[in-house]
Amino acid sequence: MRMPPKTKQTTILIPLGLLLLTLPSPQARAVRELAKPLAFISNQFAGSKAACVSRVVEREINPAAYQGDEKTVFIENKGMRATNEQRLAASPCLSALAVRFYQDLNQNHLSSQRPALKEVAGQGERRHLKPGWLWDKAIDLTRGNPRLAMALINICLNDDIPNATKKIFVRMDRDEASRIKKTYAEYGSEQNKKTDPKWSMLTMDRYLSYLKEFKESETPGQFDVPVDLICPERKNEAFVPGSLSLNTDLPEEVKKTIIDLQSLEPAAAPLPAKSYHVYGSAALGCALSNCGLNETEIRSIHDKMAMVYRGIRLCAHTKEVNQLRKDLEKAGLKRQTTGQREKFLQTLTSLKTQSDFFDLLPGRKMEGYFALTSDITQSQKNWRDNAPERKKAILRLLTLMDAGQMYEDGNLFKDGALPCVFATYTGPQLQGEETLKGSFFDRALYGNGCRQKGWSQQRCDEAAKLLQTWEVDELWTRAQHIRGGLFGFQKCKASQTEEKDFEKLSCALIRDQAGQKTPLPAQDGQK
């Protein structure tokens, strides 16, 4: 579909809550990609259910925040992040709870390695963690309120790529505000820079500016004070499977299926847990529990939400892979025949740096290709001198481009090519996540020989095997979304708390916890 000129305005009507957006066309693309399938999800209901689902999904997923290319749906998680930032900006007491919750995780639950899919709280190297410990911690802090606890968990843990340090305003009493004011003055002093050279001028200036932003709240004797909220890194124990509940962890046989299909090389690093899918879905399930839905409907919504996410991600990935393939073909590097593949290998094996690689592309086109080619184009000397490893990396790239072409050609579908995202979010229902069946891929294809013209069976099989890893990614995400969504729904359905109550409840909790010091960032110069 040809896009209108950049200066033209495109009006998009999103049935999701009748949200009307008028955006420049390039910015509107990602919103359209997300809004169409989200509308498909809410439109399966009628009446008050449909209105409630639309309203909740619109608020929690926040499609209007995805104003850029489709990668913002899965790289930046902009929508949920924007929603949480809006909540915190309007809620200094909720912000105070969030700072305490995440400072505890950052200080007491550091880990030496990223939590893996094969792990589980209470077992093996994670045996010191009680199953459900993260939920218990949030429930204890919120005095048993499941909706407030879920809101705290969702602020940071819907992603394991920590956002930049965020300044939020935290409600506190006069004595606590005075203590922090004194600390900020020390952080911003020239003497501090002399005693710790790592303490940068930028950091000092930030805290000096914070000193000017202290303000009295509407509650006598209390102040709203600027404080840094630092989200946990991906190595944090909060992402260990089973931390929310053993019911949110995948069964052992499902994990084995995923690991067997995803581990193309024996020496590959353990697969990450990706527990952020569970946490984000739990928050959505909690929010949907006021919509009069049953568990079957919650399962269906979260199944489709996962299909939307994976569909957009898969489409963006295959588009990028196929564009790289076409750009290299324009540069004379084709890969159809044996001779062409030999030339491809020889040319890329001779490269020494990323810059050499991009010199091959029309207009030195670099954007989007770093991740696809990083293991070929790393500039470290020991890598440049390791020809066997370089050859393996180039062969992986060849297989990646074969997989992209096979997907684009439509030979994975019984009835020929299907529109990319459409095929995923209207695909078969996942009847039970334990089975890992019901994929939109046509498994029977592989038994009928290779349909790619001119390809050997081995080449076809290698591309198909890679595509299986993409397939199991979708099913893995769907299983996590279903389990997380059901957990949030079950925990919150009996609660009468509404979002408008969050700040009042948080302020009451802060008053009850008076005397506890608000945690501050360590003076290490790394913030």
Short mmCIF file of C-alpha atoms in Angstrom, two decimals:
data_model
loop_
_atom_site.label_atom_id
_atom_site.label_comp_id
_atom_site.label_asym_id
_atom_site.label_seq_id
_atom_site.Cartn_x
_atom_site.Cartn_y
_atom_site.Cartn_z
CA MET A 1 0.00 0.00 0.00
CA ARG A 2 1.48 3.32 -1.04
CA MET A 3 1.84 5.79 1.82
CA PRO A 4 0.80 9.46 1.38
CA PRO A 5 3.47 12.21 1.50
CA LYS A 6 4.99 12.94 4.88
CA THR A 7 3.29 16.32 5.15
CA LYS A 8 -0.19 14.95 4.56
CA GLN A 9 -2.46 14.33 7.54
CA THR A 10 -4.17 10.96 7.91
CA THR A 11 -7.25 10.56 10.10
CA ILE A 12 -7.63 7.13 11.69
CA LEU A 13 -10.83 6.06 13.38
CA ILE A 14 -10.06 3.45 16.01
CA PRO A 15 -13.19 1.64 17.20
CA LEU A 16 -11.34 1.06 20.48
CA GLY A 17 -13.32 3.54 22.56
CA LEU A 18 -13.95 5.61 19.41
CA LEU A 19 -10.52 7.14 19.79
CA LEU A 20 -10.01 9.59 16.91
CA LEU A 21 -6.40 10.34 16.07
CA THR A 22 -5.05 12.76 13.51
CA LEU A 23 -1.35 12.12 12.98
CA PRO A 24 1.26 12.56 10.23
CA SER A 25 1.15 9.39 8.13
CA PRO A 26 4.56 7.93 9.19
CA GLN A 27 3.60 8.32 12.86
CA ALA A 28 0.19 6.79 12.27
CA ARG A 29 1.56 3.53 10.86
CA ALA A 30 2.32 1.86 14.19
CA VAL A 31 -0.97 3.06 15.68
CA ARG A 32 -2.86 1.50 12.77
CA GLU A 33 -0.89 -1.75 13.07
CA LEU A 34 -1.82 -2.01 16.74
CA ALA A 35 -5.31 -0.51 16.67
CA LYS A 36 -6.85 -2.78 14.02
CA PRO A 37 -6.21 -6.05 15.87
CA LEU A 38 -7.04 -4.46 19.23
CA ALA A 39 -10.41 -3.44 17.79
CA PHE A 40 -10.81 -7.03 16.59
CA ILE A 41 -10.35 -8.16 20.20
CA SER A 42 -12.93 -5.81 21.72
CA ASN A 43 -15.42 -6.34 18.89
CA GLN A 44 -15.92 -9.99 19.86
CA PHE A 45 -18.06 -8.71 22.75
CA ALA A 46 -21.30 -6.74 22.80
CA GLY A 47 -22.93 -4.07 24.91
CA SER A 48 -21.38 -3.09 28.22
CA LYS A 49 -18.73 -5.83 28.00
CA ALA A 50 -17.48 -4.48 24.67
CA ALA A 51 -17.39 -0.92 26.00
CA CYS A 52 -15.52 -1.96 29.16
CA VAL A 53 -12.97 -4.12 27.31
CA SER A 54 -12.37 -1.33 24.79
CA ARG A 55 -11.94 1.26 27.54
CA VAL A 56 -9.56 -0.89 29.62
CA VAL A 57 -7.41 -2.02 26.69
CA GLU A 58 -7.25 1.53 25.36
CA ARG A 59 -6.07 2.79 28.76
CA GLU A 60 -3.65 -0.03 29.61
CA ILE A 61 -2.16 -0.72 26.16
CA ASN A 62 -2.45 2.92 25.10
CA PRO A 63 -2.19 2.56 21.28
CA ALA A 64 -1.96 6.33 20.81
CA ALA A 65 1.54 6.20 22.38
CA TYR A 66 2.93 4.13 19.50
CA GLN A 67 3.59 7.02 17.17
CA GLY A 68 6.51 5.75 15.12
CA ASP A 69 7.39 2.60 13.23
CA GLU A 70 5.99 -0.74 14.37
CA LYS A 71 9.15 -1.56 16.36
CA THR A 72 7.92 0.71 19.16
CA VAL A 73 5.29 -1.96 19.90
CA PHE A 74 7.92 -4.42 21.10
CA ILE A 75 11.22 -2.60 21.62
CA GLU A 76 10.11 0.33 23.75
CA ASN A 77 6.73 -0.88 25.05
CA LYS A 78 5.74 2.76 24.78
CA GLY A 79 2.05 2.36 25.52
CA MET A 80 2.24 0.72 28.95
CA ARG A 81 5.18 2.90 29.88
CA ALA A 82 3.27 6.08 28.99
CA THR A 83 0.23 4.94 30.97
CA ASN A 84 2.36 4.26 34.05
CA GLU A 85 4.17 7.57 33.73
CA GLN A 86 0.82 9.38 33.60
CA ARG A 87 -0.32 7.55 36.75
CA LEU A 88 2.84 8.44 38.64
CA ALA A 89 2.79 12.07 37.49
CA ALA A 90 -0.67 12.47 39.02
CA SER A 91 0.02 10.37 42.13
CA PRO A 92 2.84 11.42 44.48
CA CYS A 93 1.75 8.91 47.14
CA LEU A 94 1.64 6.01 44.65
CA SER A 95 5.05 7.24 43.49
CA ALA A 96 6.35 7.00 47.05
CA LEU A 97 5.21 3.37 47.26
CA ALA A 98 6.79 2.64 43.88
CA VAL A 99 10.16 4.06 44.94
CA ARG A 100 10.16 1.90 48.08
CA PHE A 101 9.07 -1.22 46.19
CA TYR A 102 11.70 -0.94 43.46
CA GLN A 103 14.50 0.23 45.72
CA ASP A 104 13.95 -2.98 47.69
CA LEU A 105 14.17 -5.07 44.50
CA ASN A 106 17.27 -3.20 43.33
CA GLN A 107 19.09 -3.56 46.65
CA ASN A 108 18.06 -7.02 47.81
CA HIS A 109 17.37 -9.05 44.68
CA LEU A 110 20.35 -8.54 42.41
CA SER A 111 21.46 -11.56 40.39
CA SER A 112 24.68 -12.46 38.62
CA GLN A 113 22.88 -13.61 35.47
CA ARG A 114 19.66 -13.01 33.62
CA PRO A 115 16.92 -15.36 34.89
CA ALA A 116 16.43 -18.27 32.49
CA LEU A 117 13.30 -19.99 31.24
CA LYS A 118 14.41 -23.31 32.73
CA GLU A 119 14.60 -21.85 36.24
CA VAL A 120 11.84 -21.58 38.83
CA ALA A 121 11.56 -19.90 42.23
CA GLY A 122 12.20 -22.33 45.06
CA GLN A 123 14.35 -24.74 43.05
CA GLY A 124 18.00 -25.14 42.06
CA GLU A 125 20.00 -21.92 42.12
CA ARG A 126 16.79 -20.04 42.92
CA ARG A 127 15.82 -22.22 45.88
CA HIS A 128 16.26 -19.25 48.26
CA LEU A 129 13.25 -17.57 46.60
CA LYS A 130 9.86 -18.62 47.90
CA PRO A 131 7.39 -19.24 45.03
CA GLY A 132 5.18 -16.16 44.80
CA TRP A 133 7.63 -14.02 46.79
CA LEU A 134 7.22 -11.00 44.48
CA TRP A 135 3.45 -11.01 44.82
CA ASP A 136 3.77 -11.39 48.59
CA LYS A 137 6.10 -8.38 48.72
CA ALA A 138 3.67 -6.19 46.74
CA ILE A 139 0.68 -7.39 48.79
CA ASP A 140 2.52 -6.69 52.07
CA LEU A 141 3.42 -3.15 50.98
CA THR A 142 -0.17 -2.40 49.89
CA ARG A 143 -1.72 -4.03 53.00
CA GLY A 144 -3.52 -6.73 51.04
CA ASN A 145 -4.91 -4.66 48.16
CA PRO A 146 -4.49 -6.74 44.96
CA ARG A 147 -5.25 -3.94 42.48
CA LEU A 148 -2.75 -1.58 44.06
CA ALA A 149 -0.19 -4.40 44.28
CA MET A 150 -0.65 -5.18 40.58
CA ALA A 151 -0.28 -1.50 39.70
CA LEU A 152 3.07 -1.40 41.53
CA ILE A 153 4.35 -4.53 39.76
CA ASN A 154 3.30 -3.19 36.38
CA ILE A 155 5.11 0.15 36.74
CA CYS A 156 8.48 -1.37 35.84
CA LEU A 157 8.14 -5.12 35.34
CA ASN A 158 6.14 -5.11 32.10
CA ASP A 159 9.57 -5.02 30.44
CA ASP A 160 13.04 -6.23 31.40
CA ILE A 161 14.83 -3.47 29.54
CA PRO A 162 14.91 -0.76 32.22
CA ASN A 163 13.81 2.64 31.03
CA ALA A 164 15.99 5.62 31.75
CA THR A 165 15.94 6.87 35.33
CA LYS A 166 12.70 8.81 35.75
CA LYS A 167 12.11 11.79 37.98
CA ILE A 168 8.84 11.44 39.88
CA PHE A 169 7.33 13.47 42.71
CA VAL A 170 6.97 11.64 46.01
CA ARG A 171 4.74 12.73 48.91
CA MET A 172 6.53 12.98 52.29
CA ASP A 173 6.42 14.87 55.58
CA ARG A 174 8.44 17.98 56.41
CA ASP A 175 11.26 16.18 58.27
CA GLU A 176 11.77 13.66 55.48
CA ALA A 177 11.69 16.42 52.85
CA SER A 178 14.32 18.37 54.81
CA ARG A 179 16.57 15.30 55.01
CA ILE A 180 16.39 14.77 51.26
CA LYS A 181 16.93 18.46 50.55
CA LYS A 182 20.14 18.34 52.56
CA THR A 183 21.24 15.19 50.73
CA TYR A 184 20.61 16.77 47.31
CA ALA A 185 22.67 19.80 48.32
CA GLU A 186 25.53 17.46 49.21
CA TYR A 187 25.11 15.56 45.92
CA GLY A 188 25.34 18.81 44.00
CA SER A 189 28.37 20.26 45.77
CA GLU A 190 31.75 20.86 44.18
CA GLN A 191 33.36 19.11 47.14
CA ASN A 192 31.41 15.97 46.22
CA LYS A 193 32.93 16.00 42.74
CA LYS A 194 36.43 16.29 44.23
CA THR A 195 35.95 13.31 46.54
CA ASP A 196 34.40 11.11 43.82
CA PRO A 197 35.60 11.85 40.25
CA LYS A 198 32.92 9.51 38.82
CA TRP A 199 30.25 11.85 40.15
CA SER A 200 29.67 13.74 36.91
CA MET A 201 28.78 17.40 36.46
CA LEU A 202 25.57 16.27 34.77
CA THR A 203 24.58 14.31 37.87
CA MET A 204 25.44 17.22 40.14
CA ASP A 205 23.40 19.63 38.02
CA ARG A 206 20.40 17.29 38.14
CA TYR A 207 20.28 17.27 41.92
CA LEU A 208 20.85 21.02 42.13
CA SER A 209 17.85 21.45 39.83
CA TYR A 210 15.83 19.09 42.05
CA LEU A 211 16.44 21.46 44.98
CA LYS A 212 14.38 24.10 43.16
CA GLU A 213 11.44 21.75 42.58
CA PHE A 214 10.37 20.95 46.15
CA LYS A 215 6.75 22.03 46.58
CA GLU A 216 4.19 21.99 49.36
CA SER A 217 1.34 19.55 48.80
CA GLU A 218 -2.34 20.24 49.37
CA THR A 219 -1.94 18.31 52.66
CA PRO A 220 -0.62 20.60 55.42
CA GLY A 221 2.89 19.70 56.59
CA GLN A 222 3.65 17.48 53.57
CA PHE A 223 5.73 18.08 50.47
CA ASP A 224 5.98 16.65 46.97
CA VAL A 225 9.66 16.00 46.39
CA PRO A 226 11.47 15.02 43.16
CA VAL A 227 13.02 11.55 43.49
CA ASP A 228 14.56 9.16 40.95
CA LEU A 229 12.66 5.97 40.16
CA ILE A 230 15.12 3.34 38.92
CA CYS A 231 13.62 0.21 37.38
CA PRO A 232 15.32 -3.18 37.91
CA GLU A 233 17.79 -4.50 35.36
CA ARG A 234 17.01 -7.67 33.45
CA LYS A 235 19.26 -9.70 35.77
CA ASN A 236 17.04 -8.95 38.74
CA GLU A 237 15.49 -11.91 40.56
CA ALA A 238 12.06 -10.38 40.00
CA PHE A 239 12.14 -11.98 36.54
CA VAL A 240 12.71 -15.52 37.84
CA PRO A 241 9.77 -17.74 36.74
CA GLY A 242 7.36 -18.46 39.57
CA SER A 243 8.11 -15.20 41.40
CA LEU A 244 4.51 -14.08 40.93
CA SER A 245 3.08 -17.57 41.45
CA LEU A 246 3.89 -21.11 40.41
CA ASN A 247 0.60 -20.98 38.50
CA THR A 248 2.09 -18.34 36.20
CA ASP A 249 5.10 -20.51 35.34
CA LEU A 250 4.95 -22.79 32.30
CA PRO A 251 4.84 -26.58 32.78
CA GLU A 252 8.16 -28.39 32.54
CA GLU A 253 7.20 -30.22 29.32
CA VAL A 254 6.32 -26.93 27.63
CA LYS A 255 9.63 -25.39 28.66
CA LYS A 256 11.44 -28.42 27.26
CA THR A 257 9.64 -28.08 23.93
CA ILE A 258 10.55 -24.39 23.71
CA ILE A 259 14.19 -24.97 24.70
CA ASP A 260 14.62 -27.89 22.28
CA LEU A 261 13.25 -25.89 19.34
CA GLN A 262 14.97 -22.60 20.20
CA SER A 263 18.44 -23.96 20.98
CA LEU A 264 19.83 -24.24 17.47
CA GLU A 265 23.38 -24.51 18.81
CA PRO A 266 24.39 -26.60 21.86
CA ALA A 267 26.62 -23.85 23.26
CA ALA A 268 23.96 -21.18 23.07
CA ALA A 269 23.22 -19.17 26.24
CA PRO A 270 20.19 -20.29 28.29
CA LEU A 271 16.91 -18.89 27.01
CA PRO A 272 15.73 -15.92 29.08
CA ALA A 273 12.57 -16.26 31.17
CA LYS A 274 10.79 -13.29 29.54
CA SER A 275 8.61 -12.98 32.64
CA TYR A 276 7.67 -9.42 31.64
CA HIS A 277 5.01 -10.99 29.40
CA VAL A 278 3.44 -12.55 32.50
CA TYR A 279 3.53 -9.29 34.49
CA GLY A 280 2.09 -7.06 31.79
CA SER A 281 -0.68 -9.58 31.14
CA ALA A 282 -1.43 -9.95 34.85
CA ALA A 283 -1.93 -6.19 35.07
CA LEU A 284 -4.31 -6.27 32.10
CA GLY A 285 -6.19 -9.27 33.53
CA CYS A 286 -6.60 -7.40 36.81
CA ALA A 287 -7.90 -4.29 35.04
CA LEU A 288 -10.36 -6.38 32.98
CA SER A 289 -11.80 -8.11 36.05
CA ASN A 290 -14.37 -5.31 36.43
CA CYS A 291 -15.83 -5.93 32.96
CA GLY A 292 -18.14 -8.84 33.82
CA LEU A 293 -16.00 -11.37 31.96
CA ASN A 294 -15.48 -15.05 32.76
CA GLU A 295 -12.19 -16.96 32.68
CA THR A 296 -12.81 -18.32 29.17
CA GLU A 297 -13.21 -14.76 27.87
CA ILE A 298 -10.11 -13.59 29.74
CA ARG A 299 -8.14 -16.47 28.22
CA SER A 300 -9.38 -15.53 24.74
CA ILE A 301 -8.47 -11.85 25.14
CA HIS A 302 -4.95 -12.59 26.33
CA ASP A 303 -4.40 -15.23 23.68
CA LYS A 304 -5.30 -12.71 20.99
CA MET A 305 -3.25 -9.94 22.65
CA ALA A 306 -0.18 -12.19 22.47
CA MET A 307 -0.92 -13.00 18.83
CA VAL A 308 -1.15 -9.27 18.05
CA TYR A 309 2.17 -8.57 19.75
CA ARG A 310 3.98 -11.49 18.13
CA GLY A 311 2.34 -10.84 14.79
CA ILE A 312 3.58 -7.25 14.65
CA ARG A 313 7.00 -8.30 15.87
CA LEU A 314 7.26 -11.16 13.37
CA CYS A 315 6.17 -8.91 10.52
CA ALA A 316 8.66 -6.20 11.44
CA HIS A 317 11.45 -8.78 11.70
CA THR A 318 10.69 -10.50 8.39
CA LYS A 319 10.35 -7.13 6.64
CA GLU A 320 13.78 -6.12 7.92
CA VAL A 321 15.35 -9.46 6.95
CA ASN A 322 13.84 -9.37 3.47
CA GLN A 323 14.89 -5.77 2.90
CA LEU A 324 18.47 -6.67 3.84
CA ARG A 325 18.34 -9.57 1.40
CA LYS A 326 17.11 -7.28 -1.39
CA ASP A 327 19.72 -4.61 -0.61
CA LEU A 328 22.51 -7.19 -0.75
CA GLU A 329 21.13 -8.50 -4.06
CA LYS A 330 21.28 -4.95 -5.43
CA ALA A 331 24.93 -4.94 -4.38
CA GLY A 332 25.49 -8.09 -6.48
CA LEU A 333 25.41 -10.52 -3.55
CA LYS A 334 22.80 -13.07 -4.53
CA ARG A 335 22.36 -16.47 -2.89
CA GLN A 336 20.17 -18.60 -5.11
CA THR A 337 22.74 -20.83 -6.84
CA THR A 338 25.73 -22.65 -5.34
CA GLY A 339 28.10 -20.28 -7.12
CA GLN A 340 26.30 -17.20 -5.84
CA ARG A 341 26.39 -18.49 -2.28
CA GLU A 342 30.15 -19.17 -2.57
CA LYS A 343 30.68 -15.56 -3.70
CA PHE A 344 28.48 -14.34 -0.84
CA LEU A 345 30.56 -16.27 1.69
CA GLN A 346 33.85 -15.14 0.19
CA THR A 347 32.86 -11.47 0.09
CA LEU A 348 31.52 -11.29 3.65
CA THR A 349 34.39 -13.37 5.04
CA SER A 350 36.83 -10.72 3.78
CA LEU A 351 35.11 -7.91 5.70
CA LYS A 352 36.84 -6.54 8.79
CA THR A 353 34.45 -3.99 10.30
CA GLN A 354 30.81 -2.95 10.34
CA SER A 355 31.76 -0.01 8.17
CA ASP A 356 33.05 -2.41 5.48
CA PHE A 357 29.72 -4.20 5.52
CA PHE A 358 27.64 -1.05 5.17
CA ASP A 359 29.85 0.10 2.30
CA LEU A 360 28.25 -2.75 0.34
CA LEU A 361 24.72 -1.45 0.77
CA PRO A 362 23.05 1.16 -1.47
CA GLY A 363 23.62 4.54 0.14
CA ARG A 364 25.46 2.82 3.05
CA LYS A 365 22.04 1.99 4.48
CA MET A 366 22.68 1.13 8.13
CA GLU A 367 19.46 1.71 10.02
CA GLY A 368 17.89 -1.50 11.24
CA TYR A 369 20.68 -3.85 10.19
CA PHE A 370 23.04 -3.67 13.17
CA ALA A 371 21.22 -6.39 15.12
CA LEU A 372 21.00 -8.69 12.09
CA THR A 373 24.68 -8.44 11.26
CA SER A 374 26.43 -7.69 14.55
CA ASP A 375 28.00 -11.13 14.96
CA ILE A 376 29.52 -10.85 11.46
CA THR A 377 30.76 -7.27 11.67
CA GLN A 378 32.16 -6.97 15.18
CA SER A 379 35.45 -5.12 15.04
CA GLN A 380 37.36 -6.90 17.81
CA LYS A 381 40.69 -8.18 16.53
CA ASN A 382 40.27 -11.69 17.91
CA TRP A 383 36.97 -12.02 16.01
CA ARG A 384 38.45 -10.71 12.74
CA ASP A 385 41.14 -13.35 12.92
CA ASN A 386 38.72 -16.20 13.63
CA ALA A 387 37.68 -17.26 10.12
CA PRO A 388 35.73 -20.43 11.12
CA GLU A 389 33.52 -18.48 13.53
CA ARG A 390 33.01 -15.74 10.95
CA LYS A 391 31.95 -18.33 8.38
CA LYS A 392 29.42 -19.80 10.81
CA ALA A 393 27.98 -16.34 11.41
CA ILE A 394 27.65 -15.70 7.66
CA LEU A 395 25.95 -19.06 7.14
CA ARG A 396 23.49 -18.12 9.91
CA LEU A 397 22.75 -14.89 8.03
CA LEU A 398 22.18 -16.85 4.81
CA THR A 399 19.72 -19.15 6.59
CA LEU A 400 18.01 -16.13 8.15
CA MET A 401 17.47 -14.57 4.72
CA ASP A 402 16.25 -17.92 3.34
CA ALA A 403 13.72 -18.11 6.18
CA GLY A 404 12.57 -14.56 5.46
CA GLN A 405 12.11 -15.35 1.78
CA MET A 406 10.26 -18.60 2.56
CA TYR A 407 7.90 -16.69 4.84
CA GLU A 408 7.39 -13.89 2.30
CA ASP A 409 6.71 -16.32 -0.54
CA GLY A 410 3.78 -17.72 1.42
CA ASN A 411 4.84 -21.32 1.16
CA LEU A 412 4.20 -21.83 4.85
CA PHE A 413 0.47 -21.53 4.29
CA LYS A 414 -1.83 -24.18 2.85
CA ASP A 415 -3.65 -21.68 0.63
CA GLY A 416 -0.72 -19.52 -0.43
CA ALA A 417 0.42 -16.15 0.89
CA LEU A 418 -1.53 -14.36 3.63
CA PRO A 419 -1.13 -10.79 4.90
CA CYS A 420 1.51 -10.88 7.60
CA VAL A 421 -0.14 -9.64 10.80
CA PHE A 422 -3.61 -10.74 9.71
CA ALA A 423 -2.43 -14.34 9.61
CA THR A 424 -1.39 -14.18 13.23
CA TYR A 425 -4.12 -12.32 15.04
CA THR A 426 -6.96 -14.19 13.33
CA GLY A 427 -5.22 -17.54 13.49
CA PRO A 428 -6.42 -20.68 15.29
CA GLN A 429 -7.14 -20.50 19.01
CA LEU A 430 -4.62 -22.00 21.38
CA GLN A 431 -6.78 -24.67 23.03
CA GLY A 432 -4.37 -25.33 25.87
CA GLU A 433 -0.95 -23.79 26.32
CA GLU A 434 0.38 -27.11 27.57
CA THR A 435 0.02 -28.64 24.08
CA LEU A 436 1.83 -25.95 22.06
CA LYS A 437 -0.37 -26.75 19.08
CA GLY A 438 -2.69 -24.73 16.87
CA SER A 439 -0.03 -22.73 15.05
CA PHE A 440 -0.81 -20.91 11.83
CA PHE A 441 2.17 -22.65 10.17
CA ASP A 442 1.41 -25.64 7.93
CA ARG A 443 3.52 -28.39 9.46
CA ALA A 444 2.48 -30.85 6.74
CA LEU A 445 4.48 -28.81 4.23
CA TYR A 446 7.78 -30.22 5.41
CA GLY A 447 6.77 -33.80 4.64
CA ASN A 448 5.88 -32.96 1.05
CA GLY A 449 9.29 -31.82 -0.10
CA CYS A 450 10.70 -28.34 -0.66
CA ARG A 451 8.48 -25.89 -2.53
CA GLN A 452 11.20 -23.24 -2.96
CA LYS A 453 12.31 -23.37 -6.58
CA GLY A 454 15.97 -24.29 -7.01
CA TRP A 455 16.61 -24.96 -3.32
CA SER A 456 18.08 -28.21 -2.04
CA GLN A 457 16.13 -30.13 0.57
CA GLN A 458 18.88 -29.39 3.13
CA ARG A 459 18.61 -25.66 2.50
CA CYS A 460 14.83 -25.86 2.81
CA ASP A 461 15.08 -27.84 6.04
CA GLU A 462 17.52 -25.34 7.61
CA ALA A 463 15.24 -22.40 6.81
CA ALA A 464 12.18 -24.30 8.05
CA LYS A 465 13.96 -25.17 11.30
CA LEU A 466 14.68 -21.49 11.89
CA LEU A 467 11.06 -20.65 11.15
CA GLN A 468 10.03 -23.17 13.79
CA THR A 469 11.86 -21.04 16.36
CA TRP A 470 9.77 -18.05 15.26
CA GLU A 471 6.67 -20.18 15.55
CA VAL A 472 7.44 -21.39 19.06
CA ASP A 473 8.16 -17.77 20.08
CA GLU A 474 4.54 -16.96 19.28
CA LEU A 475 3.18 -19.94 21.17
CA TRP A 476 5.52 -19.28 24.12
CA THR A 477 4.26 -15.69 24.39
CA ARG A 478 0.64 -16.79 24.09
CA ALA A 479 1.07 -19.29 26.93
CA GLN A 480 2.65 -16.64 29.18
CA HIS A 481 -0.05 -14.07 28.39
CA ILE A 482 -2.83 -16.54 29.18
CA ARG A 483 -1.32 -17.57 32.51
CA GLY A 484 -0.51 -14.01 33.55
CA GLY A 485 -3.94 -12.73 32.51
CA LEU A 486 -5.76 -15.44 34.45
CA PHE A 487 -3.64 -14.77 37.56
CA GLY A 488 -4.43 -11.05 37.51
CA PHE A 489 -8.11 -11.69 36.85
CA GLN A 490 -8.42 -14.22 39.69
CA LYS A 491 -6.58 -12.03 42.21
CA CYS A 492 -8.52 -8.83 41.44
CA LYS A 493 -12.07 -9.94 40.58
CA ALA A 494 -13.29 -9.72 44.18
CA SER A 495 -11.69 -6.33 44.84
CA GLN A 496 -13.90 -3.22 44.84
CA THR A 497 -10.96 -0.85 44.43
CA GLU A 498 -10.96 1.33 41.31
CA GLU A 499 -8.05 3.16 39.74
CA LYS A 500 -9.38 6.50 40.99
CA ASP A 501 -8.86 5.14 44.52
CA PHE A 502 -5.14 4.35 44.06
CA GLU A 503 -3.80 7.70 45.23
CA LYS A 504 -6.07 8.01 48.28
CA LEU A 505 -5.16 4.48 49.38
CA SER A 506 -1.46 5.12 48.76
CA CYS A 507 -1.52 8.32 50.81
CA ALA A 508 -3.10 6.44 53.72
CA LEU A 509 -0.39 3.79 53.47
CA ILE A 510 2.35 6.43 53.39
CA ARG A 511 0.94 8.03 56.55
CA ASP A 512 0.85 4.62 58.25
CA GLN A 513 4.46 4.04 57.26
CA ALA A 514 5.61 7.45 58.55
CA GLY A 515 9.13 7.33 59.87
CA GLN A 516 10.42 5.05 57.12
CA LYS A 517 13.08 6.85 55.16
CA THR A 518 12.53 7.35 51.46
CA PRO A 519 15.36 5.49 49.69
CA LEU A 520 17.72 7.57 47.60
CA PRO A 521 20.12 6.60 44.79
CA ALA A 522 23.56 5.49 45.90
CA GLN A 523 26.32 8.04 45.50
CA ASP A 524 28.17 6.05 42.85
CA GLY A 525 28.14 8.44 39.91
CA GLN A 526 26.38 5.93 37.70
CA LYS A 527 22.86 7.40 37.73
#
